[in-house]
XYZ file of C-alpha atoms in Angstrom:
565
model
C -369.281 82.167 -61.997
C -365.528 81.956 -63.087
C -364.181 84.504 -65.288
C -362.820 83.561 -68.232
C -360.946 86.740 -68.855
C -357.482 86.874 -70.429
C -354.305 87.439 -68.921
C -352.057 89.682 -70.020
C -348.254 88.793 -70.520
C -345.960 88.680 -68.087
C -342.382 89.578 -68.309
C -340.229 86.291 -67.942
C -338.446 87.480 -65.336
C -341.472 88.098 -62.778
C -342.546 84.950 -60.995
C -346.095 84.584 -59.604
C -345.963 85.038 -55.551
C -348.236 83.043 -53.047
C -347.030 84.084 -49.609
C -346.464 81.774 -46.714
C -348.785 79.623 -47.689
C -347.427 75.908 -48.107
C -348.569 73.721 -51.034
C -350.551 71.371 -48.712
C -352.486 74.134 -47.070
C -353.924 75.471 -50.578
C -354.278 71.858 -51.463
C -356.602 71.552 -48.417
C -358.634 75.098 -49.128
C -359.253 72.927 -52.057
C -360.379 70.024 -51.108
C -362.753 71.776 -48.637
C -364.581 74.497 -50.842
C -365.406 70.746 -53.531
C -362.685 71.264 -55.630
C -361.168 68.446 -57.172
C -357.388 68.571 -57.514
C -357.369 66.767 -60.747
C -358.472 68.884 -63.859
C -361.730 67.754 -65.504
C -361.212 65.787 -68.532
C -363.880 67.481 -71.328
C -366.053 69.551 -68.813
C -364.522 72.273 -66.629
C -368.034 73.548 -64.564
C -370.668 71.483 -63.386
C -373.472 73.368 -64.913
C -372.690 72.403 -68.071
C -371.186 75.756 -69.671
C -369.193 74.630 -72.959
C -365.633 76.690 -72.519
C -365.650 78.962 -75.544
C -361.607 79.276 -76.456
C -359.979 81.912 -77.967
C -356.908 81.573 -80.188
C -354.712 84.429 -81.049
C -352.002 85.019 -83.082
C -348.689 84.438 -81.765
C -346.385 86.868 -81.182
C -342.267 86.460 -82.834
C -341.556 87.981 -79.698
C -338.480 86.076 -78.048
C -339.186 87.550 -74.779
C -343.364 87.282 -74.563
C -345.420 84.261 -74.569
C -349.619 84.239 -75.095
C -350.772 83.400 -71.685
C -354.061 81.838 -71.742
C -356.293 81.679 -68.568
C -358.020 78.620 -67.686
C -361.563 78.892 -65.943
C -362.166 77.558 -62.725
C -365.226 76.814 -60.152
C -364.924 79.833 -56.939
C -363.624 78.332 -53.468
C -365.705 78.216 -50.740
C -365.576 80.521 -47.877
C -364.750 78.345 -45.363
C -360.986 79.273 -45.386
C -360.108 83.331 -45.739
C -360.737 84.789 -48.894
C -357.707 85.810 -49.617
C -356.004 82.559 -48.960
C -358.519 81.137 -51.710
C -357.993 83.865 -54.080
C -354.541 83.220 -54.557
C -354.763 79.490 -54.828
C -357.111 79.735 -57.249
C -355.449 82.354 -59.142
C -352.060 80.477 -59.221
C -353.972 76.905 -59.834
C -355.778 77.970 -63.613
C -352.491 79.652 -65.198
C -351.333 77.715 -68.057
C -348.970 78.616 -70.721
C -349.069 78.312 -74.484
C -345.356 77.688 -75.405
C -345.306 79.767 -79.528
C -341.789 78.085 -80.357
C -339.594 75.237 -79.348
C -337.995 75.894 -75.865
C -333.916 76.327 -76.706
C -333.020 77.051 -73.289
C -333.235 75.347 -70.105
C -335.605 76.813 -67.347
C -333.498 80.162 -65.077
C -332.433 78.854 -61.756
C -335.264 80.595 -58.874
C -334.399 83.451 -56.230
C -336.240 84.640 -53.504
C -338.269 87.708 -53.978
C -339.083 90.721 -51.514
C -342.538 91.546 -50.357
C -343.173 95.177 -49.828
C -343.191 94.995 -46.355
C -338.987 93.580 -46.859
C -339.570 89.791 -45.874
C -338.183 87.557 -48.509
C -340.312 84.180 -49.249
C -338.882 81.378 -51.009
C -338.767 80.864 -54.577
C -342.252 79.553 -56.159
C -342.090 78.176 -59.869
C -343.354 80.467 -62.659
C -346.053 78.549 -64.229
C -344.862 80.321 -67.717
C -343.516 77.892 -70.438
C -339.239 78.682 -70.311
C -338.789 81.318 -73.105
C -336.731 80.558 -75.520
C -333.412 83.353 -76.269
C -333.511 84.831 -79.325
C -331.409 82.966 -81.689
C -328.143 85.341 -83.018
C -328.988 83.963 -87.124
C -332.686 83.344 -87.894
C -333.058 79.545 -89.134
C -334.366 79.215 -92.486
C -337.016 76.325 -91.538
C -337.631 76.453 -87.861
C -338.646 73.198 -85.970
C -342.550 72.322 -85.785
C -343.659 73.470 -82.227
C -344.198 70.064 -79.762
C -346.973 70.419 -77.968
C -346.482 71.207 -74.134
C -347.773 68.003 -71.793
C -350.834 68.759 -69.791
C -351.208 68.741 -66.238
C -352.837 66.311 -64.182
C -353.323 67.540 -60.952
C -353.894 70.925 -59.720
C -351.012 70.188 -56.977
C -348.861 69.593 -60.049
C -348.892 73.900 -60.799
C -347.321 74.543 -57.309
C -345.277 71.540 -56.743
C -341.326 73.132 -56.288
C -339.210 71.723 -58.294
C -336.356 68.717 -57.892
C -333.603 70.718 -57.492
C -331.284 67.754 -58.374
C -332.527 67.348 -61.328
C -330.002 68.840 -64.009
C -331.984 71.462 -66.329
C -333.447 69.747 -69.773
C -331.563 70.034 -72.556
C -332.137 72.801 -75.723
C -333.324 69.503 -77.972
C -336.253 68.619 -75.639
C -338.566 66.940 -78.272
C -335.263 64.243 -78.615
C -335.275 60.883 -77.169
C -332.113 59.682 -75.862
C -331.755 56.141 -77.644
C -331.215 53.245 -74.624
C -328.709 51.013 -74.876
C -328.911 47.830 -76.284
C -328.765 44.791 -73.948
C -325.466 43.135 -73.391
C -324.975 40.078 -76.178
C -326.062 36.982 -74.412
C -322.794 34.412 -75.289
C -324.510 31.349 -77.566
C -323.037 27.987 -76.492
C -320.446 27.027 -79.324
C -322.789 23.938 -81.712
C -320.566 21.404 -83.381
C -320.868 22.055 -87.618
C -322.590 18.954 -88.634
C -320.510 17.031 -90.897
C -321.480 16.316 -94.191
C -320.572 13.289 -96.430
C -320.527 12.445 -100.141
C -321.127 8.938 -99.569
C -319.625 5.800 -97.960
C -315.941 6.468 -98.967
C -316.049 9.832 -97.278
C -317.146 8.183 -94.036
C -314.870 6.054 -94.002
C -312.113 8.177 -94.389
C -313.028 10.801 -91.338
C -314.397 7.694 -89.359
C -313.145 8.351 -86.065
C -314.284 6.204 -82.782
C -316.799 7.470 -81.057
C -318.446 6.316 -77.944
C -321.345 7.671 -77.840
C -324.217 5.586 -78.056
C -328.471 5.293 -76.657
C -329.605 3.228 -74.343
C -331.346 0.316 -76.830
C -334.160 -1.579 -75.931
C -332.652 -5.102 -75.815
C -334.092 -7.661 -78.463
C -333.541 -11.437 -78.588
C -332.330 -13.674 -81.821
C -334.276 -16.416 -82.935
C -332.155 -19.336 -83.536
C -332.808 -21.430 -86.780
C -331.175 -24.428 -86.938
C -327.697 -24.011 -85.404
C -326.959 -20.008 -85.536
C -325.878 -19.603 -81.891
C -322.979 -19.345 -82.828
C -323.688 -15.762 -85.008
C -326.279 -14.690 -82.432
C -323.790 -14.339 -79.557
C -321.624 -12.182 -81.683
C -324.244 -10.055 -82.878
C -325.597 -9.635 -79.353
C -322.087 -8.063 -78.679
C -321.365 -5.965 -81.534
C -325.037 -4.677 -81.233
C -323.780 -3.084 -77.829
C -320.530 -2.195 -78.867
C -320.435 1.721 -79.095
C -317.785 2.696 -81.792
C -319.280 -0.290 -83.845
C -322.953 1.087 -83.557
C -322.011 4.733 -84.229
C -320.237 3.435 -87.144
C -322.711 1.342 -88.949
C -325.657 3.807 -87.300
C -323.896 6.859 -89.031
C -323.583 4.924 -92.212
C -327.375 4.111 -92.360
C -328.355 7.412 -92.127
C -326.198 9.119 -94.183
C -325.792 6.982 -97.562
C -329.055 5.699 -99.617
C -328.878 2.099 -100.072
C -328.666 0.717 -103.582
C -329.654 -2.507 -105.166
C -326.241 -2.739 -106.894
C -324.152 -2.370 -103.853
C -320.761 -3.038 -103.370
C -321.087 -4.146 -99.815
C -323.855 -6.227 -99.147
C -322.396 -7.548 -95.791
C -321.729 -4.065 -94.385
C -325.548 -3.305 -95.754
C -327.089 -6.021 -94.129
C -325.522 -5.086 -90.503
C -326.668 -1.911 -91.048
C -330.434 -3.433 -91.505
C -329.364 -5.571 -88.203
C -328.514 -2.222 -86.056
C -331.879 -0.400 -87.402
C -333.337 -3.200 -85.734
C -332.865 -2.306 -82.370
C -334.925 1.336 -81.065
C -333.950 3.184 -77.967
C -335.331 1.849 -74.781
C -339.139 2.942 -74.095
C -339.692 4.022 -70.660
C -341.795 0.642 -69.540
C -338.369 -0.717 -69.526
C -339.874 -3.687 -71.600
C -337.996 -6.180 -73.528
C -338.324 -6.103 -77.638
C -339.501 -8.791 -79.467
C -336.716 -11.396 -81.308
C -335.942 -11.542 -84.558
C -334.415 -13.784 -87.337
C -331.167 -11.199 -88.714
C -332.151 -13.578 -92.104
C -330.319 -10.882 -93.901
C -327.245 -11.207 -92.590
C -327.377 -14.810 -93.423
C -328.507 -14.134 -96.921
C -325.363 -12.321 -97.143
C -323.275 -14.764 -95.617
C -323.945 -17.479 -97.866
C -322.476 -15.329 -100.699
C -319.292 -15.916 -99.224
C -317.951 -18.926 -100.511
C -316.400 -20.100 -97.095
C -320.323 -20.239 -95.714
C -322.093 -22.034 -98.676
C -323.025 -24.126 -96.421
C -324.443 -22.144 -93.344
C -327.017 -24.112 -91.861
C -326.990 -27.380 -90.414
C -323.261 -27.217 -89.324
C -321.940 -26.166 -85.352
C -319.325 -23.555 -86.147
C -317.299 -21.503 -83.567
C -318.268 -18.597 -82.384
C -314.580 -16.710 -82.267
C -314.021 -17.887 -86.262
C -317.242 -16.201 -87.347
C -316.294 -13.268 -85.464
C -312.738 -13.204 -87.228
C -314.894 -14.042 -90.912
C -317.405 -11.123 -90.124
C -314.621 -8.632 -89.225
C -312.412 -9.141 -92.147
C -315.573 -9.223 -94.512
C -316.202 -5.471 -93.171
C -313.012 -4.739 -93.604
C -312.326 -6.154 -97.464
C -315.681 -4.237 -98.426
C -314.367 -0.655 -96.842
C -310.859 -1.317 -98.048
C -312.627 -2.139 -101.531
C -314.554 1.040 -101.654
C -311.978 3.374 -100.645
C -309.651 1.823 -103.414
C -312.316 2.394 -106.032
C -312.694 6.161 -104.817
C -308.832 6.269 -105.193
C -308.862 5.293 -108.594
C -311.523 7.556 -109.842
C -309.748 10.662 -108.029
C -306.544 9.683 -109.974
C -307.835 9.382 -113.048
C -309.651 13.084 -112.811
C -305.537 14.396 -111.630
C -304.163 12.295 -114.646
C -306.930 14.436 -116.981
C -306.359 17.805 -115.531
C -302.545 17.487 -115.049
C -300.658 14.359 -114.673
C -296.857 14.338 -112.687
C -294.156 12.417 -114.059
C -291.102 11.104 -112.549
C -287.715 11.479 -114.674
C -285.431 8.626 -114.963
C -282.282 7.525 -116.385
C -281.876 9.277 -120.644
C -285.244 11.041 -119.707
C -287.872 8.068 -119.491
C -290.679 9.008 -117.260
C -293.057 6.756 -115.500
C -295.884 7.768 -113.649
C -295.829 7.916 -109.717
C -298.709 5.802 -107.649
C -298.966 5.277 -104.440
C -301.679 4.445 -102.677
C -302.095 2.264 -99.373
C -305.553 0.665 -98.122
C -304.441 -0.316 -94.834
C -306.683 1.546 -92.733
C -310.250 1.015 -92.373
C -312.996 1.972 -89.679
C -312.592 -2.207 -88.217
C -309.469 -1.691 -88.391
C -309.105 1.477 -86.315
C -311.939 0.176 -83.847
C -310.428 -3.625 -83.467
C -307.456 -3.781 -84.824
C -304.542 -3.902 -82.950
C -300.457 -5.369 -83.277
C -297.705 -7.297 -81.877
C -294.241 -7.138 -81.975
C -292.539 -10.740 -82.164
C -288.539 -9.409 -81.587
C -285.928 -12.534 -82.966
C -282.619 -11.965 -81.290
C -279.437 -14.144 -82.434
C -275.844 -13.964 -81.476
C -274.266 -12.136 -84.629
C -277.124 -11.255 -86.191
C -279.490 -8.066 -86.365
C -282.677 -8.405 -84.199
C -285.640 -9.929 -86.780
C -288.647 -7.501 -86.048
C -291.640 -8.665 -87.193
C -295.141 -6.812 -86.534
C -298.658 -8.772 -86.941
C -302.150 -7.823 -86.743
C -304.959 -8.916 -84.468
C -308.929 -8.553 -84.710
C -308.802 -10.964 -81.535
C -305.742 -11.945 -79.270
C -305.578 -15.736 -78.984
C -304.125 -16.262 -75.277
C -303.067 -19.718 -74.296
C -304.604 -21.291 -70.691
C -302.769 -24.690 -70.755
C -299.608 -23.794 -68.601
C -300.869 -24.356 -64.938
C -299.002 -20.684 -64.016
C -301.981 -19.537 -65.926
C -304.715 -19.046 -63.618
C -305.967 -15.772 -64.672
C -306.487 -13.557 -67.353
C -303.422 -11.289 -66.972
C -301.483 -14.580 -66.473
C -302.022 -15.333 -69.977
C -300.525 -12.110 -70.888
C -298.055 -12.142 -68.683
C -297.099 -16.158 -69.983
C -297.487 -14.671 -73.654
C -294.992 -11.914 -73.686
C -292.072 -14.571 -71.952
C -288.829 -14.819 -73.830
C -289.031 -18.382 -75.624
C -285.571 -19.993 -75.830
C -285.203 -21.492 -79.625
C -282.511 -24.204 -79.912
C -280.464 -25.137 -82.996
C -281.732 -22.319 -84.600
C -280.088 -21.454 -87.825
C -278.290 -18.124 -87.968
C -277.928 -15.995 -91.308
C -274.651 -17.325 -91.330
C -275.290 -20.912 -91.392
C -274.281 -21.428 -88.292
C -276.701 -23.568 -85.073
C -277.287 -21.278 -82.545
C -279.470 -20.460 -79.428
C -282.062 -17.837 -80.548
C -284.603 -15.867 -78.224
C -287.923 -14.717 -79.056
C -290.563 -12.351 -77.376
C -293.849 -10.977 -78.249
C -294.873 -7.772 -77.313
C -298.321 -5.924 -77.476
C -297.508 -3.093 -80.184
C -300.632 -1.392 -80.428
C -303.933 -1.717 -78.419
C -307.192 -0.947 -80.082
C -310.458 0.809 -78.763
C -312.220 -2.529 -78.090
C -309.846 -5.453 -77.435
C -311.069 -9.062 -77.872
C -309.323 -12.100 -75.737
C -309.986 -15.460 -77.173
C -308.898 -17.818 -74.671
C -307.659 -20.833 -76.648
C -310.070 -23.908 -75.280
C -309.848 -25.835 -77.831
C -306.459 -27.935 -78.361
C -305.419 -30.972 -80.483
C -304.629 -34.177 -78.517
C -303.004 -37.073 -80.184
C -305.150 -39.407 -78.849
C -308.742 -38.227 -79.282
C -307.775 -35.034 -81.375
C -309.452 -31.987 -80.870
C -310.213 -31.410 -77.283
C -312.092 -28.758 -74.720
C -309.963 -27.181 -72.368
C -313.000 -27.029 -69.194
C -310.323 -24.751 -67.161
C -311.428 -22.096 -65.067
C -309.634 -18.868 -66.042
C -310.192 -16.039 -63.585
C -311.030 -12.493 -65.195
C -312.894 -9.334 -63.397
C -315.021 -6.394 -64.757
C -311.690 -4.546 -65.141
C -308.518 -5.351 -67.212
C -304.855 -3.452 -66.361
C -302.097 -3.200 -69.465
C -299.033 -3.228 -67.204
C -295.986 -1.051 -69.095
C -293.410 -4.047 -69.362
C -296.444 -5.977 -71.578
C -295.988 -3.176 -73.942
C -293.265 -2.731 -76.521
C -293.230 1.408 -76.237
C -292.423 1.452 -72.380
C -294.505 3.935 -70.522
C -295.151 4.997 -66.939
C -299.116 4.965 -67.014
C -301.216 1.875 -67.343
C -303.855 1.299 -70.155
C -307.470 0.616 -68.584
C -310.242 -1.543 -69.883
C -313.442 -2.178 -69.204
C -315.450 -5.570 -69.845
C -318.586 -5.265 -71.587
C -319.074 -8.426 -73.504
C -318.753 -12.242 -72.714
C -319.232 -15.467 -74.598
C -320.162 -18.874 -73.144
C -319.531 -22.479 -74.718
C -321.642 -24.753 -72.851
C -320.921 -28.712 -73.593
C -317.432 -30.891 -73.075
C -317.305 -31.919 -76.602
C -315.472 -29.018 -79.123
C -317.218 -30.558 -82.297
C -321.141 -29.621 -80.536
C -322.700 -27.304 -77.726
C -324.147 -24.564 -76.823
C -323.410 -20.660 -76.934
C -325.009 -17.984 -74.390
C -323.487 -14.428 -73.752
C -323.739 -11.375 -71.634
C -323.794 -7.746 -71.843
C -323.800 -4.627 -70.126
C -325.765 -1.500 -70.820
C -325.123 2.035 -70.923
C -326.997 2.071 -67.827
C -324.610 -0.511 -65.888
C -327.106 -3.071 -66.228
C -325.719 -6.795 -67.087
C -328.029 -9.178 -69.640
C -327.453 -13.184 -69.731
C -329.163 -13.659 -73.531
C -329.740 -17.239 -74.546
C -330.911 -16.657 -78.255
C -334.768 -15.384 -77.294
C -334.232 -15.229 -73.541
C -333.047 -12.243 -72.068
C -332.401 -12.503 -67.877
C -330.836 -9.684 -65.738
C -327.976 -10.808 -64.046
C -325.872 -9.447 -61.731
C -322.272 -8.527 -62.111
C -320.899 -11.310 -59.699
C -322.263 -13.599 -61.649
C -320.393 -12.851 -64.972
C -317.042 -12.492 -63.997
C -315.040 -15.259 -62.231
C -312.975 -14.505 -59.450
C -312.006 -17.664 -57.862
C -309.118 -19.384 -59.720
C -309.392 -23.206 -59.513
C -310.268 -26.514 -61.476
C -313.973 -27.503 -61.788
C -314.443 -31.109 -60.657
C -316.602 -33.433 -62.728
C -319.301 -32.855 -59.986
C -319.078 -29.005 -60.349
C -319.251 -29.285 -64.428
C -322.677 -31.463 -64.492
C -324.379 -28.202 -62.297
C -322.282 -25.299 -64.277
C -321.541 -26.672 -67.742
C -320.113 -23.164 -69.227
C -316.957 -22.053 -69.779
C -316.103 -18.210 -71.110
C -314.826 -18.673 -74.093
C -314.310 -14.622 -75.822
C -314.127 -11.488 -73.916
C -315.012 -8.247 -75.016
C -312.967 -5.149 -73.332
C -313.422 -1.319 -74.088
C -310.877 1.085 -73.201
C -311.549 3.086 -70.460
C-alpha cells in the first residue's frame, strides 16, 4: 500500500538525484511492474481508496515551498528494488507553488555522489521559488494555478536547453500580431444624379454595353424606314448607355418635357440581355415612338407615306438634341435666378449704368458629343483673308457620282479636293479665281456616312444612283483628310449598315445589319432576323452591277454606321 506521508521541504538549492539511470529505463521498470505512465484522472489506486488531502497553511517564506506528496501504486519486483524505489520516489513529487513565480528557473549543475563521480544535472521537480521582493507590494497578484502533468515521463524529462528561461510575468499572454491588411481592389463611387439635367451635363461616352437578346420590329404600314434606324441605335453602345442610364436614374412623369427622349427610353427597356438558349426575342410594334412622332409637326402625317431612312435619322437626332438642349436651358435659368436672389453681379458702364452679365451657351448635348462632328470649308482669294467657315454634321453626306469614286475612302478623298470657283467676287468688288476645300474638323465617337444615292435628273427628276461603292469592316482617317495635321491615323470600326432595295427613289424596301458584342453579324428584315456572315455585308469588289446582276441582288447600302476604335 502507498504511503501517503508528507514530505518535508527541501532547500531550493538541492535537486533530487536518480543515478545512472536514463529516463527510458525507469520508464520501462514502469511499464513492467503495471504502471501506467499517465496519471489517473479521479482515482489514483485500483482498490478504490478515496485520496484523503491535506491542506496546510502556506508559509511567507521566500525561500520554502509546501511540498505535497502524491500517492502511488508499489513497482513490481521484476527490476532491482532499488532501481524502482527511486523511480517511484522521483515520479509522485509535485509542488504546490504559494506565490506567483518572479524569477525564471536557476540554470542546472552536476552534482557529486559520495563516492566523487559527478552525474548529470536532473530537473528539481520543485515549483522555481520566487526571490524575495526588496519593497513588499501592497496587493500582491492572485496565485495562477500551476498546470498539471500528464505523463509520469513528463517529471524526469530534461529540459530544452534552448529554450530561453520564462519570463517574471508568466500568467501574461503575449498578444499575436494582427494579420497583414489584405489591399481591397479600388470600387468606382457610384455617381449620383438630381435628375435629367445633371446627366446630361456629366454625360460622357461610354462603351460599355450587354450582350442583348436581339428582337425584331413589326412593320405597320410603311415604317421600314424607322425600324432600320432603330435596329442600329438599339446596338449602338454610347447611345444605349445613354438612354439606359437615363431610364434608371430619373422617374418618368406624365408632364414631361421630352416625350421623344422618353419614348426611346421605353424602346431600349425593350430589349433584355441575351438568355443562354441563344434564342431570338419576340417583335414588337415601338407604337410609342410613333405616338411621339406624330407630335412633331413635320410627321403629322406618319403613316401611309415611304420616307427615307437617312432623313428620319437626321429628324430623330436633332429631336434628342432640342429636348436636352431645352432642359439644360431651363436648369440654367432656375440656377440664375437663385444667384440673382442671393447676390446678383453687375457690370459698370459708361456715367455708372450697370447691366446685368448673362451668358450662357447650349451647344453641347449628349447627341451631340456621341454624333456630332465638324468641317472646315477654308475660302481662299487673292487679296483677301481666308473665309473660315465651320459646320456641323449628325451624318456626312459623301458624293458617289464621279467615276474616281469607287470606294468609300474615295469619297473622302474626292470630298476634301480643292474646288476651283470662277468669277468669284472678291471683298473688293473685283472677279477673281477663288479656291475652296473642306476639311474634316472634328470626328465624333460614332460616325455616320450617307452615301448620296439619290440625285435630281432633269429629265425624270429624282433618280437612284444603283452604284456599287466598295467599303470593308474597317475605316482609316488618313492625316491630310484632317484639318489639325497629325502623324497617327483615326480607326473605325463598322457596326451598322442600311439597305435600300428597289430602282425607284420615291418606293422600296429597307433591310439592315448589325454586329454584336460578341462579333456576331444580324441581316434584320423588320421581324426576320438571319445570321450572316461578315463577307456578306461588306463589299469588296468595286464595279458596276449590270441589269442582270440587279434583278438577283436588288440592294444597295445606303448609311453606314462606324465606331471609333
Amino acid at each position: 500500500m502507498p504511503s501517503e506521508k508528507l514530505l518535508q521541504p527541501i532547500d531550493s538549492a538541492t535537486a533530487l538525484c536518480f543515478g545512472d539511470i536514463s529516463r527510458d529505463e525507469i520508464n520501462h521498470v514502469l511499464v513492467e511492474a503495471g504502471i501506467s505512465l499517465f496519471p489517473p484522472g479521479k482515482t489514483p489506486f485500483a482498490t478504490g481508496i478515496k485520496v484523503r488531502r491535506r491542506r496546510r497553511k502556506a508559509k511567507r517564506k521566500g525561500d520554502e515551498d509546501n511540498l505535497v506528496s502524491r500517492p502511488m501504486a508499489p513497482a513490481s519486483s521484476s527490476k532491482p528494488s532499488s532501481v524502482a524505489a527511486n523511480a517511484n520516489a522521483s515520479s509522485v513529487a509535485t509542488l504546490v507553488s504559494p506565490a506567483v513565480t518572479t524569477s525564471p528557473t536557476p540554470p542546472l549543475s552536476p552534482i557529486e555522489k559520495p563516492n566523487g563521480n559527478t552525474t548529470a544535472a536532473v530537473p528539481a521537480v520543485v515549483a522555481p521559488v520566487s526571490a524575495p521582493a526588496p519593497a513588499p507590494s501592497p496587493a500582491p497578484a492572485p496565485a495562477p494555478t500551476p498546470a498539471p502533468i500528464k505523463s509520469w515521463a513528463a517529471l524526469v524529462k530534461s529540459p530544452d536547453k534552448t529554450k530561453p528561461p520564462s519570463t517574471p510575468m508568466a500568467t501574461a499572454q503575449t498578444p499575436k500580431p494582427a494579420p497583414p491588411a489584405v489591399a481591397r481592389p479600388a470600387v468606382a463611387p457610384t455617381k449620383k444624379f438630381t435628375g435629367i439635367a445633371d446627366i446630361i451635363n456629366q454625360y460622357e461616352p461610354s462603351y460599355a454595353m450587354p450582350l442583348l437578346q436581339p428582337r425584331g420590329l413589326i412593320n405597320t404600314v410603311n415604317t421600314c424606314f424607322m425600324n432600320v434606324i432603330l435596329q442600329p441605335l438599339s446596338h449602338c453602345p454610347p447611345f444605349y448607355s445613354l438612354v439606359h442610364n437615363i431610364g434608371q436614374h430619373v422617374v418618368h412623369s406624365f408632364k414631361s418635357q421630352t416625350p421623344l427622349l422618353d419614348s426611346l427610353i421605353e424602346f431600349i427597356n425593350e430589349y433584355r440581355p441575351q438568355p443562354t438558349d441563344d434564342e431570338y426575342g419576340e417583335p414588337f410594334v415601338p407604337e410609342y415612338v410613333y405616338d411621339a412622332l406624330r407630335g412633331q409637326k413635320r410627321f403629322d402625317s406618319l403613316r401611309g407615306r415611304q420616307e427615307d431612312a437617312e432623313e428620319f435619322l437626321c429628324f430623330l437626332l436633332d429631336g434628342l438634341h432640342e429636348e436636352m438642349v431645352a432642359v439644360l436651358k431651363q436648369q440654367a435659368e432656375k440656377r440664375e435666378e437663385e444667384e440673382r436672389k442671393n447676390s446678383q453681379w453687375m457690370e459698370v458702364g459708361p456715367k455708372n449704368k450697370t447691366t446685368s452679365i448673362r451668358t450662357s451657351t447650349f451647344e453641347d448635348s449628349p447627341i451631340k458629343k456621341i454624333f456630332g462632328g465638324t468641317t472646315r470649308s477654308v475660302l481662299r482669294c487673292a487679296g483677301a483673308k481666308d473665309s473660315v467657315i465651320v459646320e456641323p454634321y449628325q451624318s456626312l453626306p459623301l458624293d458617289i457620282q464621279p467615276d474616281s469614286v469607287m470606294s468609300i475612302e474615295d469619297a473622302i478623298h474626292n470630298m476634301i479636293q480643292p474646288e476651283i470657283m470662277h468669277d468669284y467676287m472678291s471683298p473688293k468688288g473685283v472677279r477673281v479665281d477663288a479656291t475652296k476645300q473642306v476639311y474634316l474638323e472634328h470626328l465624333p465617337p460614332i460616325l455616320i456616312l450617307h452615301m448620296k444615292r439619290f440625285v435630281f435628273d432633269n429629265v425624270g427628276g429624282v433618280q437612284k444612283l444603283r452604284k456599287q461603292v466598295a467599303y470593308g469592316t474597317r475605316l482609316t482617317i488618313q492625316p491630310e483628310w484632317t484639318s489639325v495635321r497629325s502623324a497617327s491615323t483615326v480607326q473605325y470600326q463598322l457596326f451598322g449598315v442600311v439597305y435600300h432595295h428597289g430602282s425607284s427613289a420615291g418606293g422600296g424596301h429597307y433591310t439592315c445589319d448589325i454586329k454584336r458584342q460578341t462579333g456576331e453579324w444580324l441581316h434584320i428584315d423588320d421581324t426576320t432576323i438571319v445570321p450572316v456572315d461578315a463577307k456578306d455585308v461588306v463589299t469588296e469588289q468595286q464595279h458596276t452591277p449590270s441589269s442582270a446582276t440587279d434583278a438577283a441582288q436588288d440592294r444597295s447600302p445606303y448609311v453606314l454606321f462606324f465606331m471609333k476604335v
